[in-house]
CSV table of C-alpha atoms in Angstrom, one decimal:
chain,number,residue,atom,x,y,z
C,67,UNK,CA,17.8,22.4,-72.0
C,68,UNK,CA,14.7,24.4,-72.7
C,69,UNK,CA,12.2,25.4,-70.1
C,70,UNK,CA,8.8,25.8,-71.8
C,71,UNK,CA,6.2,27.6,-69.6
C,72,UNK,CA,2.5,27.7,-70.5
C,73,UNK,CA,0.7,30.0,-68.1
C,74,UNK,CA,-3.0,29.9,-68.2
C,75,UNK,CA,-5.7,31.5,-66.1
C,76,UNK,CA,-6.0,28.5,-63.8
C,77,UNK,CA,-2.8,26.5,-64.0
C,78,UNK,CA,0.8,27.1,-65.2
C,79,UNK,CA,2.7,24.2,-66.8
C,80,UNK,CA,6.5,23.9,-66.8
C,81,UNK,CA,8.1,21.4,-69.2
C,82,UNK,CA,11.7,20.5,-69.6
C,83,UNK,CA,12.7,19.8,-73.3
C,84,UNK,CA,16.1,18.4,-74.2
C,85,UNK,CA,15.7,19.0,-77.9
C,86,UNK,CA,14.1,15.6,-78.7
C,87,UNK,CA,11.9,14.7,-75.8
C,88,UNK,CA,9.9,16.2,-72.9
C,89,UNK,CA,11.7,15.0,-69.9
C,90,UNK,CA,9.4,16.3,-67.2
C,91,UNK,CA,6.1,18.2,-66.9
C,92,UNK,CA,5.1,20.0,-63.7
C,93,UNK,CA,2.0,21.9,-62.9
C,94,UNK,CA,1.2,24.7,-60.4
C,95,UNK,CA,-1.7,27.0,-59.8
C,96,UNK,CA,-1.4,30.4,-61.5
C,97,UNK,CA,-0.7,33.1,-58.9
C,98,UNK,CA,0.6,36.5,-59.9
C,99,UNK,CA,2.0,37.1,-56.4
C,100,UNK,CA,4.5,34.2,-56.7
C,101,UNK,CA,8.0,35.6,-56.9
C,102,UNK,CA,10.9,34.4,-59.1
C,103,UNK,CA,12.6,33.0,-56.0
C,104,UNK,CA,9.5,31.0,-55.0
C,105,UNK,CA,9.3,29.6,-58.6
C,106,UNK,CA,12.9,28.6,-58.4
C,107,UNK,CA,12.6,26.8,-55.1
C,108,UNK,CA,9.5,24.9,-56.2
C,109,UNK,CA,11.0,24.0,-59.6
C,110,UNK,CA,14.4,22.9,-58.3
C,111,UNK,CA,12.9,20.8,-55.6
C,112,UNK,CA,10.7,18.9,-58.0
C,113,UNK,CA,13.4,18.5,-60.6
C,114,UNK,CA,15.6,17.0,-57.9
C,115,UNK,CA,12.8,14.7,-56.9
C,116,UNK,CA,12.6,13.5,-60.6
C,117,UNK,CA,16.5,13.2,-60.6
C,118,UNK,CA,16.8,15.7,-63.4
C,119,UNK,CA,19.7,18.3,-63.5
C,120,UNK,CA,18.8,22.0,-63.4
C,121,UNK,CA,20.7,22.4,-66.6
C,122,UNK,CA,18.4,25.0,-68.2
C,123,UNK,CA,19.9,27.5,-70.7
C,124,UNK,CA,16.8,28.7,-72.6
C,125,UNK,CA,13.2,29.7,-71.6
C,126,UNK,CA,10.1,30.4,-73.6
C,127,UNK,CA,6.9,31.7,-72.1
C,128,UNK,CA,3.2,31.7,-73.3
C,129,UNK,CA,1.0,33.5,-70.8
C,130,UNK,CA,-2.6,34.6,-70.9
C,131,UNK,CA,-2.0,36.4,-67.5
C,132,UNK,CA,0.1,39.4,-68.1
C,133,UNK,CA,0.9,40.1,-64.5
C,134,UNK,CA,2.7,36.7,-64.1
C,135,UNK,CA,5.2,37.4,-67.0
C,136,UNK,CA,7.4,39.8,-65.0
C,137,UNK,CA,8.4,37.3,-62.4
C,138,UNK,CA,8.9,34.5,-65.0
C,139,UNK,CA,11.2,36.9,-66.8
C,140,UNK,CA,13.1,37.5,-63.6
C,141,UNK,CA,13.3,33.7,-63.0
C,142,UNK,CA,14.9,33.2,-66.4
C,143,UNK,CA,17.4,36.1,-66.0
C,144,UNK,CA,18.4,35.5,-62.4
C,145,UNK,CA,18.6,31.7,-62.2
C,146,UNK,CA,19.2,30.6,-65.8
C,147,UNK,CA,21.1,33.6,-67.1
C,148,UNK,CA,19.0,33.9,-70.3
C,149,UNK,CA,16.6,36.3,-71.9
C,150,UNK,CA,13.3,34.4,-72.3
C,151,UNK,CA,11.2,34.5,-75.4
C,152,UNK,CA,7.6,35.6,-74.7
C,153,UNK,CA,5.1,34.6,-77.3
C,154,UNK,CA,3.0,37.5,-78.5
C,155,UNK,CA,5.8,40.1,-78.0
C,156,UNK,CA,7.4,41.7,-81.1
C,157,UNK,CA,10.8,40.1,-80.4
C,158,UNK,CA,9.3,36.6,-80.6
C,159,UNK,CA,9.0,35.5,-84.2
C,160,UNK,CA,6.2,33.2,-85.4
C,161,UNK,CA,6.6,30.6,-88.2
C,162,UNK,CA,3.5,32.1,-89.8
C,163,UNK,CA,1.9,35.5,-88.8
C,164,UNK,CA,-1.8,35.2,-87.9
C,165,UNK,CA,-4.3,36.3,-90.5
C,166,UNK,CA,-6.8,38.3,-88.4
C,167,UNK,CA,-8.3,41.8,-88.4
C,168,UNK,CA,-5.7,44.5,-88.2
C,169,UNK,CA,-5.0,45.6,-84.6
C,170,UNK,CA,-6.3,42.3,-83.2
C,171,UNK,CA,-4.3,40.8,-80.4
C,172,UNK,CA,-4.4,37.0,-80.5
C,173,UNK,CA,-4.0,35.1,-77.3
C,174,UNK,CA,-0.5,33.6,-77.1
C,175,UNK,CA,-1.9,30.2,-76.2
C,176,UNK,CA,-3.8,30.1,-79.5
C,177,UNK,CA,-0.8,31.1,-81.5
C,178,UNK,CA,1.2,28.4,-79.8
C,179,UNK,CA,-1.5,25.8,-80.4
C,180,UNK,CA,-1.6,26.7,-84.1
C,181,UNK,CA,2.2,26.3,-84.4
C,182,UNK,CA,2.3,23.0,-82.6
C,183,UNK,CA,-0.7,21.5,-84.4
C,184,UNK,CA,0.6,22.4,-87.8
C,185,UNK,CA,4.0,20.9,-87.1
C,186,UNK,CA,2.4,17.6,-86.1
C,187,UNK,CA,-0.7,17.3,-88.3
C,188,UNK,CA,-0.3,19.7,-91.2
C,189,UNK,CA,-2.8,22.4,-92.2
C,190,UNK,CA,-6.6,22.7,-92.4
C,191,UNK,CA,-7.2,22.1,-88.7
C,192,UNK,CA,-9.6,23.0,-86.0
C,193,UNK,CA,-7.9,22.9,-82.5
C,194,UNK,CA,-10.3,22.6,-79.6
C,195,UNK,CA,-8.7,23.6,-76.3
C,196,UNK,CA,-10.6,22.8,-73.1
C,197,UNK,CA,-9.2,25.4,-70.7
C,198,UNK,CA,-10.7,28.1,-68.5
C,199,UNK,CA,-12.4,29.1,-71.8
C,200,UNK,CA,-13.2,26.5,-74.5
C,201,UNK,CA,-11.5,27.8,-77.7
C,202,UNK,CA,-11.7,26.7,-81.3
C,203,UNK,CA,-8.7,27.8,-83.4
C,204,UNK,CA,-8.5,27.5,-87.2
C,205,UNK,CA,-5.2,26.6,-88.7
C,206,UNK,CA,-4.8,27.3,-92.4
C,207,UNK,CA,-3.3,25.1,-95.1
C,208,UNK,CA,0.1,26.9,-94.6
C,209,UNK,CA,0.0,26.8,-90.8
C,210,UNK,CA,-1.2,30.4,-90.1
C,211,UNK,CA,-3.7,31.1,-87.4
C,212,UNK,CA,-6.9,32.2,-89.1
C,213,UNK,CA,-9.3,33.0,-86.3
C,214,UNK,CA,-11.7,31.0,-84.2
C,215,UNK,CA,-14.3,30.9,-81.6
C,216,UNK,CA,-14.3,31.5,-77.8
C,217,UNK,CA,-16.9,29.9,-75.5
C,218,UNK,CA,-17.1,29.7,-71.7
C,219,UNK,CA,-15.1,26.9,-70.2
C,220,UNK,CA,-16.7,23.8,-68.7
C,221,UNK,CA,-15.8,24.5,-65.1
C,222,UNK,CA,-16.6,28.2,-65.6
C,223,UNK,CA,-20.1,27.3,-66.7
C,224,UNK,CA,-20.6,24.9,-63.8
C,225,UNK,CA,-19.4,27.6,-61.4
C,226,UNK,CA,-21.7,30.2,-62.8
C,227,UNK,CA,-24.7,27.8,-62.6
C,228,UNK,CA,-23.9,27.0,-59.0
C,229,UNK,CA,-23.4,30.6,-58.0
C,230,UNK,CA,-26.5,32.0,-59.9
C,231,UNK,CA,-28.9,29.3,-58.7
C,232,UNK,CA,-28.9,28.9,-55.0
C,233,UNK,CA,-30.6,25.5,-55.1
C,234,UNK,CA,-28.1,23.9,-57.5
C,235,UNK,CA,-25.0,22.3,-56.0
C,236,UNK,CA,-21.5,22.3,-57.4
C,237,UNK,CA,-20.9,19.0,-59.3
C,238,UNK,CA,-18.0,17.2,-60.9
C,239,UNK,CA,-17.9,16.9,-64.7
C,240,UNK,CA,-18.5,13.3,-65.8
C,241,UNK,CA,-20.2,11.4,-68.6
C,242,UNK,CA,-23.7,10.4,-67.3
C,243,UNK,CA,-25.0,6.9,-67.9
C,244,UNK,CA,-28.1,8.3,-69.6
C,245,UNK,CA,-29.2,11.6,-71.0
C,246,UNK,CA,-32.3,12.0,-68.8
C,247,UNK,CA,-31.3,12.6,-65.2
C,248,UNK,CA,-33.4,11.4,-62.3
C,249,UNK,CA,-31.9,13.7,-59.6
C,250,UNK,CA,-30.4,17.2,-59.6
C,251,UNK,CA,-26.8,16.1,-59.9
C,252,UNK,CA,-27.4,13.8,-62.8
C,253,UNK,CA,-29.5,16.4,-64.5
C,254,UNK,CA,-26.7,19.0,-64.2
C,255,UNK,CA,-24.0,16.5,-65.3
C,256,UNK,CA,-26.1,15.5,-68.4
C,257,UNK,CA,-26.7,19.1,-69.3
C,258,UNK,CA,-23.0,20.0,-69.1
C,259,UNK,CA,-21.6,16.9,-70.7
C,260,UNK,CA,-24.0,16.6,-73.7
C,261,UNK,CA,-24.3,20.3,-74.0
C,262,UNK,CA,-20.6,20.7,-74.6
C,263,UNK,CA,-20.5,17.7,-76.9
C,264,UNK,CA,-23.2,19.4,-78.9
C,265,UNK,CA,-21.3,22.7,-78.7
C,266,UNK,CA,-18.1,21.2,-80.1
C,267,UNK,CA,-19.9,19.2,-82.8
C,268,UNK,CA,-22.0,22.1,-84.0
C,269,UNK,CA,-19.2,24.7,-84.0
C,270,UNK,CA,-16.8,22.4,-85.8
C,271,UNK,CA,-19.4,21.5,-88.4
C,272,UNK,CA,-20.1,25.2,-89.1
C,273,UNK,CA,-16.4,26.0,-89.4
C,274,UNK,CA,-16.0,23.2,-91.9
C,275,UNK,CA,-19.1,24.5,-93.7
C,276,UNK,CA,-17.5,28.0,-94.0
C,277,UNK,CA,-14.2,26.6,-95.3
C,278,UNK,CA,-15.9,24.1,-97.6
C,279,UNK,CA,-13.0,21.6,-97.4
C,280,UNK,CA,-12.1,18.7,-95.1
C,281,UNK,CA,-10.5,19.7,-91.8
C,282,UNK,CA,-9.1,17.6,-88.9
C,283,UNK,CA,-10.3,18.3,-85.4
C,284,UNK,CA,-7.5,18.2,-82.8
C,285,UNK,CA,-8.3,18.5,-79.1
C,286,UNK,CA,-6.2,19.4,-76.1
C,287,UNK,CA,-6.7,20.5,-72.5
C,288,UNK,CA,-7.5,18.5,-69.3
C,289,UNK,CA,-11.1,17.7,-70.0
C,290,UNK,CA,-10.7,16.8,-73.7
C,291,UNK,CA,-10.4,13.0,-73.1
C,292,UNK,CA,-13.7,13.1,-71.2
C,293,UNK,CA,-15.6,14.8,-74.0
C,294,UNK,CA,-14.0,12.5,-76.5
C,295,UNK,CA,-16.3,9.9,-75.2
C,296,UNK,CA,-19.2,11.7,-76.7
C,297,UNK,CA,-19.7,10.2,-80.1
C,298,UNK,CA,-16.2,11.0,-81.4
C,299,UNK,CA,-16.5,14.7,-81.7
C,300,UNK,CA,-12.8,15.1,-82.7
C,301,UNK,CA,-10.2,13.1,-84.6
C,302,UNK,CA,-7.5,13.0,-82.0
C,303,UNK,CA,-6.4,14.2,-78.6
C,304,UNK,CA,-2.9,15.7,-78.0
C,305,UNK,CA,-2.1,16.2,-74.3
C,306,UNK,CA,1.1,18.2,-74.9
C,307,UNK,CA,0.1,20.2,-77.9
C,308,UNK,CA,0.7,23.6,-76.3
C,309,UNK,CA,4.1,22.6,-75.0
C,310,UNK,CA,5.1,21.2,-78.4
C,311,UNK,CA,4.0,24.5,-80.0
C,312,UNK,CA,6.4,26.3,-77.6
C,313,UNK,CA,9.3,24.1,-78.6
C,314,UNK,CA,8.4,24.7,-82.3
C,315,UNK,CA,8.4,28.5,-81.9
C,316,UNK,CA,11.6,28.4,-79.9
C,317,UNK,CA,13.4,26.4,-82.6
C,318,UNK,CA,12.1,28.7,-85.3
C,319,UNK,CA,13.6,31.7,-83.5
C,320,UNK,CA,16.8,29.8,-83.0
C,321,UNK,CA,17.0,28.9,-86.7
C,322,UNK,CA,16.4,32.6,-87.6
C,323,UNK,CA,19.2,33.7,-85.4
C,324,UNK,CA,16.8,35.5,-83.1
C,325,UNK,CA,18.2,34.0,-79.9
């Protein structure tokens, strides 16, 4: 079985893939201090709770936090007796190389999203990922990553607003009943919700305008369903897009004899 690990700035997701289905998905906060032994104890305990065998013989990692990768490599080597694939490293092959400026390092999460989205939906896509940052990734007709947009994440914006303005509280993100707020909390919720709906709609519109051809908009990330309530700003939501992309990249490397 394959252990697919998606390590973001806030959370790390561990998924077990049996070649056909995702059997289990587990989530932990991202902490670079966590050791390989601690990962194993946590993982084995939860897999036992889900009544799943610890029968892992392959590992693939996508990480936007470089300091975490070392201990995840040790986890794969020490407990699963395998050399993990790490997306973004030269030894990890991609189905299509990205078409970006020479010398540019593309975030591994964005490469993974492009691979997963193309496999499921074909080319000419915009992938909107609501993570610590809100990213827009353009997937070409042949599945190559062709660039995109990076904007502050929703929670990051709320945190900055709270910390920079002493009188403003920290609020939860939700869809307000009406645009005009009648108290501080509802005003902030309206600004964040409709502000990000407008952000997504406008950026996607401008990307389509530059490409001058129809493009599907695919969303992923924890807050994507919430913003999908805002006048259908994207075509579909895919909760496990990044994990699917990891399985696609792993299979490609397997087929190429790279594992």
